[in-house]
Coordinates of C-alpha atoms and ligand atoms in Angstrom, one line a residue:
M1 CA -235.8 -17.6 -11.3
D2 CA -237.7 -14.3 -10.9
S3 CA -237.1 -12.7 -7.6
P4 CA -240.1 -12.1 -5.2
A5 CA -239.7 -8.4 -6.0
T6 CA -240.4 -8.9 -9.7
D7 CA -242.7 -11.8 -9.3
P8 CA -245.8 -11.0 -7.4
F9 CA -246.7 -14.6 -7.4
A10 CA -243.6 -15.9 -5.7
R11 CA -245.7 -16.5 -2.6
T12 CA -248.2 -18.7 -4.3
R13 CA -245.6 -20.6 -6.3
A14 CA -244.1 -21.8 -3.0
L15 CA -247.5 -23.3 -2.1
F16 CA -247.2 -25.9 -4.9
E17 CA -245.3 -29.2 -5.2
L18 CA -243.5 -28.8 -8.5
P19 CA -241.0 -31.5 -9.5
D20 CA -237.4 -30.4 -10.1
G21 CA -236.5 -30.1 -13.7
V22 CA -240.0 -29.7 -14.9
I23 CA -241.6 -26.7 -16.5
Y24 CA -245.3 -27.3 -16.1
L25 CA -247.4 -25.7 -18.8
D26 CA -250.4 -28.0 -18.5
G27 CA -252.2 -26.6 -15.5
N28 CA -255.1 -26.0 -17.9
S29 CA -255.6 -29.7 -18.0
L30 CA -254.5 -30.8 -14.5
G31 CA -253.3 -28.2 -12.0
P32 CA -250.3 -29.2 -9.7
L33 CA -250.5 -30.4 -6.2
P34 CA -251.0 -27.7 -3.6
R35 CA -248.5 -28.7 -0.8
A36 CA -251.1 -28.3 1.9
A37 CA -253.5 -30.8 0.2
T38 CA -251.5 -33.8 1.4
A39 CA -251.8 -32.9 5.1
R40 CA -255.4 -31.8 4.6
I41 CA -256.4 -35.1 3.1
R42 CA -254.5 -36.9 5.9
A43 CA -256.3 -34.9 8.5
V44 CA -259.7 -35.5 7.1
M45 CA -258.9 -39.2 6.9
E46 CA -257.4 -39.6 10.3
D47 CA -259.2 -37.0 12.5
E48 CA -262.6 -36.9 10.8
W49 CA -263.3 -40.2 9.0
G50 CA -261.0 -42.1 11.4
Q51 CA -262.2 -40.7 14.6
L52 CA -265.7 -39.3 13.9
L53 CA -266.9 -42.1 11.6
I54 CA -270.5 -41.4 10.6
R55 CA -270.6 -38.5 13.0
G56 CA -268.4 -36.6 10.5
W57 CA -271.5 -35.7 8.4
N58 CA -272.6 -33.4 11.2
A59 CA -269.6 -32.8 13.4
A60 CA -267.1 -32.1 10.6
G61 CA -269.6 -30.3 8.4
W62 CA -269.4 -32.8 5.6
M63 CA -273.1 -32.4 4.7
D64 CA -272.8 -28.7 4.2
A65 CA -269.5 -28.8 2.3
P66 CA -271.0 -28.7 -1.3
A67 CA -272.6 -25.3 -0.6
R68 CA -269.7 -24.0 1.5
L69 CA -267.1 -24.9 -1.1
G70 CA -269.5 -23.5 -3.8
D71 CA -269.5 -20.1 -2.1
R72 CA -265.7 -20.1 -2.1
I73 CA -265.6 -20.8 -5.8
G74 CA -268.4 -18.2 -6.3
R75 CA -265.9 -15.5 -5.3
L76 CA -263.7 -16.4 -8.3
I77 CA -266.6 -16.4 -10.8
G78 CA -268.6 -13.4 -9.6
A79 CA -271.4 -15.6 -8.1
A80 CA -273.3 -14.5 -5.0
P81 CA -273.3 -16.8 -1.9
G82 CA -275.9 -19.5 -2.2
T83 CA -275.7 -19.8 -6.0
V84 CA -273.0 -22.4 -6.5
V85 CA -272.9 -26.0 -5.5
V86 CA -270.0 -28.5 -5.8
G87 CA -270.1 -32.2 -6.6
D88 CA -270.2 -34.8 -9.3
T89 CA -268.2 -34.3 -12.5
L90 CA -268.5 -31.5 -15.0
T91 CA -270.1 -33.8 -17.5
I92 CA -273.0 -34.5 -15.0
K93 CA -273.3 -30.8 -14.2
V94 CA -273.7 -29.9 -17.9
Y95 CA -276.4 -32.5 -18.2
Q96 CA -278.3 -31.2 -15.1
C97 CA -278.2 -27.5 -16.1
L98 CA -279.0 -28.2 -19.8
A99 CA -282.0 -30.3 -18.8
A100 CA -283.2 -27.7 -16.4
A101 CA -282.8 -24.9 -18.9
L102 CA -284.6 -26.8 -21.7
E103 CA -287.5 -27.5 -19.5
M104 CA -287.7 -23.7 -18.7
R105 CA -288.2 -23.0 -22.4
P106 CA -291.0 -25.6 -23.3
G107 CA -292.0 -24.1 -26.6
R108 CA -288.5 -24.2 -28.1
R109 CA -286.5 -27.0 -29.5
V110 CA -283.0 -25.6 -30.4
I111 CA -279.8 -25.7 -28.5
V112 CA -277.1 -23.6 -30.0
S113 CA -273.4 -24.4 -29.4
D114 CA -270.2 -24.2 -31.3
S115 CA -267.7 -26.5 -32.9
G116 CA -265.1 -25.4 -30.4
N117 CA -267.1 -26.8 -27.5
F118 CA -265.6 -29.7 -25.6
P119 CA -267.1 -33.0 -26.9
T120 CA -268.5 -34.2 -23.6
D121 CA -270.7 -31.0 -23.5
L122 CA -272.0 -31.8 -27.0
Y123 CA -272.4 -35.5 -26.2
M124 CA -274.5 -34.7 -23.1
A125 CA -276.8 -32.5 -25.2
Q126 CA -277.1 -35.3 -27.8
G127 CA -277.9 -37.9 -25.1
L128 CA -280.4 -35.6 -23.4
I129 CA -282.1 -34.9 -26.7
G130 CA -282.4 -38.6 -27.3
S131 CA -284.0 -39.4 -23.9
L132 CA -286.3 -36.4 -24.0
G133 CA -287.6 -37.6 -27.4
Q134 CA -289.3 -34.2 -28.0
G135 CA -287.5 -33.3 -31.3
H136 CA -284.9 -31.0 -29.8
E137 CA -282.0 -30.1 -32.1
L138 CA -278.4 -29.3 -31.4
R139 CA -277.3 -26.6 -33.8
T140 CA -273.4 -26.5 -33.7
V141 CA -271.9 -23.6 -35.6
A142 CA -268.4 -22.1 -36.0
P143 CA -267.4 -20.0 -33.0
E144 CA -267.5 -16.8 -35.0
E145 CA -271.1 -17.6 -36.2
V146 CA -272.6 -18.1 -32.7
A147 CA -274.2 -14.6 -32.5
G148 CA -275.8 -15.0 -35.9
A149 CA -277.2 -18.4 -35.0
I150 CA -279.3 -17.1 -32.0
G151 CA -282.9 -16.7 -33.2
D152 CA -286.4 -16.9 -31.6
D153 CA -286.4 -20.7 -31.9
V154 CA -283.5 -21.1 -29.5
A155 CA -284.1 -22.5 -26.1
V156 CA -280.6 -22.6 -24.8
L157 CA -277.2 -21.1 -25.8
M158 CA -274.6 -23.6 -24.5
L159 CA -271.0 -22.5 -24.8
T160 CA -267.6 -23.0 -23.3
E161 CA -266.3 -19.5 -22.7
V162 CA -262.6 -20.4 -23.5
D163 CA -262.1 -22.9 -26.3
Y164 CA -260.2 -25.9 -24.9
R165 CA -258.0 -26.2 -28.0
T166 CA -257.3 -22.6 -29.2
G167 CA -258.0 -20.6 -26.1
R168 CA -260.3 -18.3 -28.1
L169 CA -262.5 -16.4 -25.7
H170 CA -266.2 -15.7 -26.2
D171 CA -267.8 -12.5 -25.0
M172 CA -270.0 -13.9 -22.3
A173 CA -271.9 -10.7 -21.5
A174 CA -272.6 -9.8 -25.1
L175 CA -273.7 -13.3 -26.2
T176 CA -275.9 -13.7 -23.1
A177 CA -277.5 -10.3 -23.8
K178 CA -278.2 -11.5 -27.4
A179 CA -279.6 -14.8 -26.2
H180 CA -281.9 -13.0 -23.7
E181 CA -283.1 -10.6 -26.4
H182 CA -284.3 -13.7 -28.3
G183 CA -285.9 -15.2 -25.2
A184 CA -283.2 -17.9 -24.9
L185 CA -281.3 -19.1 -21.7
T186 CA -277.6 -19.5 -21.4
L187 CA -275.4 -22.2 -20.1
W188 CA -271.7 -21.3 -19.8
D189 CA -269.0 -23.8 -19.3
L190 CA -266.2 -22.2 -17.3
A191 CA -263.8 -25.2 -17.4
H192 CA -261.0 -23.1 -18.9
S193 CA -262.1 -19.8 -17.2
A194 CA -262.4 -20.4 -13.5
G195 CA -259.0 -19.5 -12.0
A196 CA -257.7 -18.5 -15.5
L197 CA -259.3 -15.1 -15.9
P198 CA -261.8 -12.8 -14.2
V199 CA -265.4 -14.1 -14.7
D200 CA -268.5 -12.3 -13.5
V201 CA -271.5 -14.5 -14.1
T202 CA -273.7 -12.0 -12.2
A203 CA -272.7 -9.0 -14.3
A204 CA -272.9 -11.1 -17.5
E205 CA -276.4 -12.2 -16.4
A206 CA -275.6 -15.8 -17.2
D207 CA -278.5 -18.1 -16.4
F208 CA -276.4 -21.2 -15.7
A209 CA -272.7 -21.9 -15.4
V210 CA -270.6 -25.0 -14.7
G211 CA -267.0 -25.8 -14.4
C212 CA -264.4 -28.1 -13.0
T213 CA -261.9 -27.7 -10.2
Y214 CA -259.0 -29.8 -11.4
K215 CA -257.7 -27.4 -14.1
Y216 CA -256.7 -23.9 -13.0
L217 CA -258.2 -24.4 -9.6
N218 CA -255.7 -27.2 -8.8
A219 CA -257.9 -29.5 -6.8
G220 CA -256.5 -32.8 -8.2
P221 CA -257.4 -35.5 -10.7
G222 CA -261.1 -36.2 -10.8
A223 CA -261.9 -33.3 -8.4
P224 CA -265.6 -32.4 -8.2
A225 CA -267.2 -29.9 -10.5
F226 CA -269.5 -26.9 -9.7
A227 CA -272.8 -25.6 -11.0
Y228 CA -274.2 -22.1 -10.8
A229 CA -277.7 -20.8 -11.4
V230 CA -278.9 -17.3 -11.1
P231 CA -281.2 -17.0 -8.0
R232 CA -284.3 -16.0 -9.9
H233 CA -284.3 -19.4 -11.6
H234 CA -283.8 -21.5 -8.6
G235 CA -287.5 -22.1 -8.0
A236 CA -288.0 -23.1 -11.6
I237 CA -285.3 -25.7 -11.8
R238 CA -286.9 -29.2 -11.9
P239 CA -283.9 -31.5 -11.4
A240 CA -283.6 -34.1 -14.1
L241 CA -281.3 -36.0 -11.7
A242 CA -283.6 -35.9 -8.8
G243 CA -281.1 -37.3 -6.2
W244 CA -281.9 -37.6 -2.6
L245 CA -279.4 -35.0 -1.5
G246 CA -281.1 -32.4 -3.7
H247 CA -284.4 -33.2 -1.9
E248 CA -285.9 -30.6 0.4
A249 CA -285.5 -33.0 3.4
P250 CA -283.3 -35.9 2.6
F251 CA -283.6 -37.4 6.0
A252 CA -287.4 -37.4 5.9
F253 CA -286.9 -40.3 3.5
D254 CA -290.1 -39.2 1.7
P255 CA -290.9 -41.6 -1.2
D256 CA -291.8 -38.5 -3.3
Y257 CA -289.2 -36.1 -4.6
R258 CA -289.5 -32.4 -3.6
P259 CA -286.6 -30.2 -4.6
A260 CA -284.6 -28.3 -2.0
P261 CA -285.5 -24.6 -2.1
G262 CA -282.2 -23.1 -3.5
I263 CA -279.2 -24.2 -5.6
E264 CA -278.8 -27.3 -3.4
R265 CA -281.5 -28.9 -5.6
L266 CA -278.6 -29.5 -8.1
R267 CA -276.9 -31.8 -5.6
V268 CA -277.3 -35.5 -6.5
G269 CA -275.9 -38.1 -4.1
T270 CA -273.3 -38.4 -1.4
P271 CA -270.5 -35.9 -1.9
P272 CA -266.8 -37.0 -2.2
I273 CA -265.4 -35.8 1.2
L274 CA -261.8 -36.9 0.6
A275 CA -261.7 -35.1 -2.7
F276 CA -263.3 -32.1 -1.0
A277 CA -260.3 -32.0 1.3
A278 CA -257.9 -31.4 -1.6
L279 CA -260.3 -28.8 -3.1
E280 CA -260.4 -27.0 0.2
A281 CA -256.6 -26.8 0.3
A282 CA -256.5 -25.7 -3.3
L283 CA -259.0 -22.9 -2.7
D284 CA -256.9 -21.7 0.3
V285 CA -254.2 -20.8 -2.2
W286 CA -256.6 -18.4 -3.9
D287 CA -257.3 -16.4 -0.7
G288 CA -256.0 -12.9 -1.2
V289 CA -255.4 -13.5 -4.9
E290 CA -257.1 -11.0 -7.2
M291 CA -258.2 -12.3 -10.6
A292 CA -257.3 -9.0 -12.3
D293 CA -253.7 -9.6 -11.2
V294 CA -253.8 -13.2 -12.5
R295 CA -255.1 -12.0 -15.8
R296 CA -252.4 -9.3 -16.2
R297 CA -249.7 -11.8 -15.4
S298 CA -251.2 -14.5 -17.6
Q299 CA -251.3 -12.1 -20.5
E300 CA -247.6 -11.2 -20.0
L301 CA -246.6 -14.8 -19.8
S302 CA -248.6 -16.0 -22.9
A303 CA -247.6 -13.0 -24.9
R304 CA -243.9 -13.6 -24.2
F305 CA -244.3 -17.2 -25.0
V306 CA -245.8 -16.4 -28.4
T307 CA -243.1 -13.8 -29.2
E308 CA -240.3 -16.2 -28.1
V309 CA -241.6 -19.2 -30.0
E310 CA -242.2 -17.2 -33.2
A311 CA -238.8 -15.6 -33.0
R312 CA -237.0 -18.8 -32.4
C313 CA -239.0 -21.4 -34.3
G314 CA -239.5 -19.4 -37.5
G315 CA -242.2 -20.9 -39.7
E316 CA -242.0 -24.4 -38.2
V317 CA -245.1 -23.9 -36.0
T318 CA -248.3 -21.8 -36.6
L319 CA -250.1 -20.0 -33.8
S320 CA -253.7 -21.4 -33.7
S321 CA -254.8 -19.1 -30.8
P322 CA -256.0 -15.6 -31.3
R323 CA -253.0 -13.3 -31.6
D324 CA -254.8 -10.6 -29.6
I325 CA -254.3 -11.4 -25.9
G326 CA -257.6 -9.9 -25.1
Q327 CA -259.3 -12.5 -27.3
R328 CA -257.9 -15.6 -25.6
G329 CA -258.0 -17.3 -22.2
S330 CA -254.8 -18.4 -20.4
Q331 CA -253.5 -20.9 -22.9
V332 CA -252.0 -20.8 -26.4
S333 CA -251.7 -23.5 -29.0
F334 CA -249.4 -24.0 -31.9
R335 CA -249.9 -26.2 -34.9
H336 CA -247.3 -28.6 -36.2
A337 CA -247.9 -31.5 -38.6
E338 CA -246.0 -33.8 -36.1
G339 CA -247.4 -32.0 -33.1
Y340 CA -247.9 -35.2 -31.1
A341 CA -244.3 -36.3 -31.5
V342 CA -242.9 -32.8 -30.8
M343 CA -244.9 -32.6 -27.6
Q344 CA -243.6 -36.0 -26.5
A345 CA -240.0 -34.8 -27.1
L346 CA -240.8 -31.6 -25.2
I347 CA -242.1 -33.7 -22.3
A348 CA -239.0 -35.9 -22.4
A349 CA -237.0 -32.6 -22.1
G350 CA -239.0 -31.5 -19.0
V351 CA -241.5 -29.1 -20.6
I352 CA -245.0 -30.5 -20.0
G353 CA -247.8 -29.3 -22.3
D354 CA -250.3 -31.5 -24.1
F355 CA -251.6 -32.3 -27.5
R356 CA -255.1 -32.0 -29.0
A357 CA -255.9 -33.8 -32.3
P358 CA -255.3 -33.3 -35.1
D359 CA -252.2 -31.2 -34.8
M360 CA -252.3 -28.8 -31.8
M361 CA -249.7 -28.4 -29.1
R362 CA -251.2 -26.7 -26.2
F363 CA -249.5 -24.7 -23.5
G364 CA -251.3 -23.3 -20.4
F365 CA -250.1 -20.4 -18.3
A366 CA -250.9 -20.3 -14.6
P367 CA -249.5 -17.2 -12.9
L368 CA -249.9 -18.9 -9.4
Y369 CA -246.8 -20.9 -10.2
N370 CA -245.4 -20.3 -13.7
T371 CA -242.6 -17.8 -14.0
M372 CA -241.4 -15.7 -17.0
D373 CA -238.0 -17.5 -16.9
E374 CA -239.8 -20.8 -17.4
V375 CA -241.8 -19.5 -20.3
V376 CA -238.6 -18.3 -22.1
R377 CA -236.8 -21.5 -21.3
A378 CA -239.7 -23.6 -22.7
A379 CA -239.6 -21.7 -26.0
E380 CA -235.8 -22.2 -26.1
I381 CA -236.2 -26.0 -25.6
L382 CA -239.0 -26.1 -28.2
S383 CA -236.8 -24.4 -30.8
E384 CA -233.9 -26.8 -30.1
I385 CA -236.2 -29.8 -30.5
L386 CA -237.5 -28.5 -33.8
S387 CA -234.1 -27.4 -35.2
E388 CA -232.5 -30.7 -34.3
R389 CA -235.5 -32.8 -35.2
R390 CA -235.3 -34.4 -31.8
W391 CA -239.0 -35.3 -32.1
D392 CA -238.4 -37.6 -35.1
R393 CA -238.1 -40.9 -33.2
P394 CA -240.6 -43.8 -33.2
E395 CA -241.1 -43.7 -29.4
F396 CA -242.4 -40.1 -29.7
R397 CA -244.9 -41.1 -32.3
A398 CA -246.4 -44.0 -30.3
R399 CA -249.8 -42.6 -29.1
A400 CA -250.6 -43.0 -25.4
K401 CA -254.2 -43.3 -24.2
V402 CA -254.2 -39.7 -22.8
T403 CA -252.6 -37.1 -25.1
Ligands
PLP501 C1 -262.2 -30.5 -19.1 C2 -263.6 -30.3 -19.6 C3 -264.6 -31.2 -19.4 C4 -264.3 -32.5 -18.6 O1 -265.5 -33.0 -18.0 P1 -265.3 -34.1 -16.9 O2 -266.7 -34.5 -16.5 O3 -264.6 -33.4 -15.7 O4 -264.5 -35.2 -17.4 C5 -265.9 -30.9 -19.8 N1 -266.1 -29.8 -20.5 C6 -265.1 -28.9 -20.8 C7 -265.4 -27.6 -21.6 C8 -263.8 -29.1 -20.4 O5 -262.8 -28.3 -20.7

């Protein structure tokens, strides 16, 4: 175990519940439980819901929580107060922001994305195009070809900054500038960026951004998502999901929709207060943490992992992430023809990563709780599994529903 003197993140590691005997390299998919979340949820249940009942909406600040939590996330992604709102799932937030952006570019019909984008983002675009019925087109190119695909017919550039499989990192500022030169708007998905590396949506001049809170932000399975819009667009957003809590005056119960003045028009319905309790506790861990420190440590951890794996596993696995640490987020992937079975054997040995079809073993690095010793040990265990072919068993080949 690294000592507190050599591990600047010993303080934050102690704030997580991490099972004994487990090296957790899957916080890019589901962050671990912040210890304080349990008591926090209990307090919200017993003291707020239990005692206040309906009064909690006002007395416990439930109604303002989406904007309040949004501001706390804003600090981690370079967003000004009043520009981020929390709620719903990332899939929904993609839909809302894409719909708003398309409507702000009425003369244009093209959405550019890349083949590294997460399927749900692409599916949302396909579904939206279908219901709009205006002949929009989703143009999906290889990640390296995105810049070249931005022309004057593009309405929206919709990208995930860090590729969920390979960890490849897009240049948000440069691609946004290029999109703007051509009159297009940008929608950035920060699912694998928020809490993983420094993000500055303001400096990058992103138009819209979305992300989830259950990956590097550690707010728990199904935790709510967030959406950002640059303030100058707020007045122009016409919500496709015109929910009552995005209304200017929800409790006027006006039969006609009028959007709230600011980012709150991207709210939809009643927010998940119990899930917010876990998010609040998860965000407390980030207080006092600088993203530049996280980035430095994440690069040390992932670089060491790559070095150790390549030195120990020879040609058995192939790095599918960019080799340059400046070109990737906080995860690395290795290919192996039997990657699924190898990952199951790793998990059985206490090293938890995950698998993405067709052949990628994925490992996430979260400086808040991962140590250098764990990274080295994980590479050692991987090399033993490979050299002894411990993955070559029928039970490791049986595919589970979630990989
Ligand atoms: C994890 C992830 C999602 C998941 O969306 P949910 O609505 O939370 O299920 C969407 N997009 C990207 C890019 C992701 O990485």
